[in-house]
Amino acid sequence: MTSFNILDHEKIEEHITFIRIEPTDIELTLREIVDSLADISWLSQFDQDYHREAFRIRADNSIKYIKDNIIISGADSVTSDSGEYVVSELARKTLVEKLGYLDMPLAELLKIKDIGNHGFDFYTCNLHTVLLFGEAKYNANQTAYGIALKQIVEFIDRKQDSSDIIDIDLLCCNESKQNFADGHKGYVAAFASKDTATAQMIKNIQKNADFVTVSKYHELICIAVNI
């Protein structure tokens, strides 16, 4: 049993995609997120022992905190704390399983914690070796595409993608990093969505000023998660 279904998948423009997904079972989804976070097999990609150990320490600390404080064992509903992890992980899985994009762990496992917003929530690389930087937002009361797009624009303005590249340096190919250096990059806005019909939601998104800004880049994917 899959933990989510694709409800809608359509092109807004040639380089802009809208995907809407719905969890089939929230309790299953939460369990799968914990399992996904705990799977650190990606460490085997690193050739050097010191790289594996450094990232293992970062990942272990984050996994323990998330399991103990955010996604509690046996939880059967999404909370304000766990919502963003649900959106991030389901968006990430959609990119990997449905589009065939590069599988990278959530940013939470790769980074050293700091004060404030620590940067993008997840990353991938598309089939044209272009890196995509993903931001996830959860709001219990409204569809959160505006918050996600606004955060992406703020990150672009402060060159957060250039800062984050060091955290994923060992997980992506040289061609994708050269493409990034040449200005070829894209973004993923993942967000909790409510009852708005897909056609109307897309119209609303297209009117958003931050959407217009982000749509100028190589690729933009908007992923609505029905929670």
Short mmCIF file of C-alpha atoms in Angstrom, two decimals:
data_model
loop_
_atom_site.label_atom_id
_atom_site.label_comp_id
_atom_site.label_asym_id
_atom_site.label_seq_id
_atom_site.Cartn_x
_atom_site.Cartn_y
_atom_site.Cartn_z
CA MET A 1 0.00 0.00 0.00
CA THR A 2 1.39 3.36 -1.01
CA SER A 3 1.11 6.17 1.50
CA PHE A 4 -0.10 8.71 -1.10
CA ASN A 5 -1.85 9.01 -4.44
CA ILE A 6 -1.30 11.45 -7.29
CA LEU A 7 -4.57 13.32 -7.88
CA ASP A 8 -3.41 15.81 -10.52
CA HIS A 9 -0.24 16.17 -12.59
CA GLU A 10 -0.20 18.83 -15.26
CA LYS A 11 1.99 21.35 -16.99
CA ILE A 12 1.31 25.02 -16.37
CA GLU A 13 4.06 25.94 -18.83
CA GLU A 14 6.73 23.79 -20.46
CA HIS A 15 9.08 24.26 -17.50
CA ILE A 16 6.43 24.59 -14.76
CA THR A 17 4.61 21.58 -13.30
CA PHE A 18 1.73 21.33 -10.86
CA ILE A 19 1.22 18.12 -8.88
CA ARG A 20 -1.45 17.44 -6.29
CA ILE A 21 -1.14 14.48 -3.95
CA GLU A 22 -3.21 13.01 -1.16
CA PRO A 23 -2.01 10.77 1.68
CA THR A 24 -3.94 7.51 1.78
CA ASP A 25 -3.33 6.95 5.48
CA ILE A 26 -1.82 9.62 7.73
CA GLU A 27 -0.66 7.13 10.36
CA LEU A 28 1.10 5.10 7.64
CA THR A 29 2.55 8.30 6.19
CA LEU A 30 3.98 9.35 9.56
CA ARG A 31 5.50 5.89 10.10
CA GLU A 32 7.05 5.96 6.63
CA ILE A 33 8.56 9.39 7.29
CA VAL A 34 10.25 8.12 10.44
CA ASP A 35 11.50 5.05 8.54
CA SER A 36 12.75 7.22 5.69
CA LEU A 37 14.57 9.53 8.08
CA ALA A 38 16.15 6.57 9.88
CA ASP A 39 17.43 5.07 6.61
CA ILE A 40 20.96 6.41 6.35
CA SER A 41 22.07 4.10 3.54
CA TRP A 42 22.85 7.25 1.53
CA LEU A 43 26.01 7.56 3.61
CA SER A 44 27.50 4.75 1.51
CA GLN A 45 27.80 7.20 -1.40
CA PHE A 46 30.71 8.89 0.36
CA ASP A 47 34.17 7.52 -0.37
CA GLN A 48 35.92 8.90 2.68
CA ASP A 49 35.35 7.57 6.20
CA TYR A 50 35.47 11.07 7.68
CA HIS A 51 32.68 12.21 5.36
CA ARG A 52 30.50 9.29 6.38
CA GLU A 53 31.17 9.89 10.06
CA ALA A 54 30.54 13.63 9.86
CA PHE A 55 27.19 13.24 8.14
CA ARG A 56 26.25 10.29 10.36
CA ILE A 57 26.64 12.52 13.44
CA ARG A 58 24.47 15.24 11.89
CA ALA A 59 21.83 12.75 10.76
CA ASP A 60 21.69 10.84 14.06
CA ASN A 61 21.15 14.03 16.04
CA SER A 62 18.32 15.17 13.75
CA ILE A 63 16.63 11.75 13.61
CA LYS A 64 16.57 11.47 17.40
CA TYR A 65 15.15 14.97 17.83
CA ILE A 66 12.44 14.45 15.22
CA LYS A 67 11.39 11.06 16.63
CA ASP A 68 11.35 12.29 20.23
CA ASN A 69 9.79 15.71 19.75
CA ILE A 70 7.97 16.02 16.43
CA ILE A 71 6.71 12.74 15.01
CA ILE A 72 5.84 10.77 18.12
CA SER A 73 5.50 6.99 17.85
CA GLY A 74 1.88 5.98 17.22
CA ALA A 75 0.75 9.42 16.05
CA ASP A 76 -2.29 9.23 13.77
CA SER A 77 -2.74 12.89 12.85
CA VAL A 78 -0.72 15.80 11.52
CA THR A 79 0.21 18.56 13.97
CA SER A 80 1.62 22.03 13.43
CA ASP A 81 5.06 20.58 14.24
CA SER A 82 4.89 17.48 12.05
CA GLY A 83 3.01 19.07 9.12
CA GLU A 84 6.04 20.54 7.42
CA TYR A 85 7.89 17.20 7.60
CA VAL A 86 4.89 15.47 6.00
CA VAL A 87 4.80 18.02 3.18
CA SER A 88 8.59 17.86 2.67
CA GLU A 89 8.83 14.09 2.63
CA LEU A 90 5.80 13.47 0.43
CA ALA A 91 7.02 16.10 -2.04
CA ARG A 92 10.49 14.58 -2.04
CA LYS A 93 9.10 11.06 -2.61
CA THR A 94 6.92 12.33 -5.44
CA LEU A 95 9.93 13.81 -7.23
CA VAL A 96 11.93 10.61 -6.82
CA GLU A 97 9.26 7.96 -7.42
CA LYS A 98 7.05 9.67 -10.00
CA LEU A 99 9.48 11.90 -11.92
CA GLY A 100 12.66 9.85 -11.54
CA TYR A 101 14.61 12.75 -10.04
CA LEU A 102 17.64 12.29 -7.80
CA ASP A 103 16.97 10.91 -4.32
CA MET A 104 18.58 13.08 -1.65
CA PRO A 105 17.83 12.98 2.08
CA LEU A 106 15.89 15.83 3.66
CA ALA A 107 18.02 18.86 4.47
CA GLU A 108 17.35 18.29 8.16
CA LEU A 109 19.74 15.31 8.05
CA LEU A 110 22.52 17.12 6.20
CA LYS A 111 22.90 20.38 8.04
CA ILE A 112 24.30 21.67 11.29
CA LYS A 113 21.52 23.35 13.26
CA ASP A 114 21.65 27.08 13.61
CA ILE A 115 19.43 29.89 14.84
CA GLY A 116 16.45 30.75 12.69
CA ASN A 117 15.43 29.31 9.34
CA HIS A 118 18.26 27.04 8.25
CA GLY A 119 17.58 27.12 4.52
CA PHE A 120 15.80 24.97 1.96
CA ASP A 121 13.98 21.86 3.18
CA PHE A 122 14.93 19.39 0.46
CA TYR A 123 16.86 19.06 -2.78
CA THR A 124 16.89 17.03 -5.96
CA CYS A 125 18.40 17.02 -9.44
CA ASN A 126 16.22 16.72 -12.54
CA LEU A 127 16.83 14.61 -15.64
CA HIS A 128 18.75 17.49 -17.26
CA THR A 129 21.22 17.59 -14.34
CA VAL A 130 19.77 20.82 -12.99
CA LEU A 131 19.60 21.15 -9.22
CA LEU A 132 16.24 21.99 -7.67
CA PHE A 133 15.86 23.56 -4.23
CA GLY A 134 12.67 22.74 -2.36
CA GLU A 135 10.74 24.61 0.30
CA ALA A 136 7.82 23.11 2.22
CA LYS A 137 5.16 24.98 4.17
CA TYR A 138 2.28 23.79 6.32
CA ASN A 139 -0.69 25.82 7.49
CA ALA A 140 -3.59 24.17 9.27
CA ASN A 141 -6.11 26.77 8.08
CA GLN A 142 -5.29 27.63 4.49
CA THR A 143 -3.54 26.50 1.34
CA ALA A 144 0.07 27.51 1.86
CA TYR A 145 1.46 28.08 -1.66
CA GLY A 146 1.86 31.81 -1.00
CA ILE A 147 4.00 31.18 2.08
CA ALA A 148 6.18 28.64 0.26
CA LEU A 149 6.74 30.86 -2.79
CA LYS A 150 7.44 33.91 -0.64
CA GLN A 151 10.08 31.96 1.30
CA ILE A 152 11.73 30.78 -1.92
CA VAL A 153 12.01 34.35 -3.19
CA GLU A 154 13.48 35.47 0.12
CA PHE A 155 16.02 32.64 -0.07
CA ILE A 156 16.91 33.57 -3.65
CA ASP A 157 17.46 37.19 -2.61
CA ARG A 158 19.83 36.19 0.17
CA LYS A 159 21.55 33.56 -2.03
CA GLN A 160 20.54 30.71 0.26
CA ASP A 161 20.89 28.21 -2.59
CA SER A 162 24.54 29.20 -3.01
CA SER A 163 25.01 28.71 0.72
CA ASP A 164 23.24 25.34 0.76
CA ILE A 165 25.23 23.92 -2.15
CA ILE A 166 28.07 23.00 0.19
CA ASP A 167 25.74 20.67 2.13
CA ILE A 168 24.82 18.67 -0.97
CA ASP A 169 28.20 18.91 -2.70
CA LEU A 170 29.00 15.21 -2.23
CA LEU A 171 25.51 14.02 -3.21
CA CYS A 172 25.25 15.47 -6.71
CA CYS A 173 27.26 15.14 -9.90
CA ASN A 174 29.84 17.58 -11.20
CA GLU A 175 27.69 18.46 -14.21
CA SER A 176 24.80 19.59 -12.00
CA LYS A 177 27.16 21.72 -9.92
CA GLN A 178 28.62 23.29 -13.05
CA ASN A 179 25.10 23.98 -14.31
CA PHE A 180 24.37 25.67 -11.00
CA ALA A 181 27.54 27.76 -11.30
CA ASP A 182 26.36 28.79 -14.78
CA GLY A 183 23.03 29.97 -13.36
CA HIS A 184 20.88 26.97 -14.31
CA LYS A 185 18.76 26.03 -11.29
CA GLY A 186 15.17 25.45 -10.29
CA TYR A 187 12.84 25.35 -7.31
CA VAL A 188 10.08 23.26 -5.77
CA ALA A 189 7.27 24.88 -3.77
CA ALA A 190 5.57 22.19 -1.67
CA PHE A 191 2.62 23.18 0.47
CA ALA A 192 -0.37 21.94 2.42
CA SER A 193 -3.58 22.43 0.50
CA LYS A 194 -7.24 22.57 1.45
CA ASP A 195 -10.49 22.18 -0.49
CA THR A 196 -9.87 24.55 -3.40
CA ALA A 197 -10.40 22.84 -6.76
CA THR A 198 -7.19 22.24 -8.70
CA ALA A 199 -8.10 24.48 -11.65
CA GLN A 200 -8.88 27.39 -9.34
CA MET A 201 -5.77 26.77 -7.27
CA ILE A 202 -3.58 26.93 -10.37
CA LYS A 203 -5.23 30.20 -11.43
CA ASN A 204 -4.61 31.65 -7.98
CA ILE A 205 -0.98 30.52 -8.01
CA GLN A 206 -0.39 32.09 -11.43
CA LYS A 207 -1.55 35.45 -10.06
CA ASN A 208 0.95 35.32 -7.22
CA ALA A 209 3.81 37.81 -7.64
CA ASP A 210 6.36 35.45 -6.10
CA PHE A 211 5.29 32.70 -8.52
CA VAL A 212 6.05 35.07 -11.40
CA THR A 213 9.52 35.70 -9.95
CA VAL A 214 10.38 32.03 -9.40
CA SER A 215 8.96 30.98 -12.78
CA LYS A 216 11.85 32.76 -14.50
CA TYR A 217 14.23 29.98 -13.50
CA HIS A 218 14.97 26.72 -15.32
CA GLU A 219 12.25 24.67 -13.65
CA LEU A 220 9.50 25.23 -11.09
CA ILE A 221 7.39 22.47 -9.56
CA CYS A 222 4.42 23.24 -7.32
CA ILE A 223 3.32 20.29 -5.17
CA ALA A 224 0.05 20.55 -3.26
CA VAL A 225 -0.37 18.06 -0.42
CA ASN A 226 -3.94 17.53 0.81
CA ILE A 227 -3.55 17.65 4.58
#
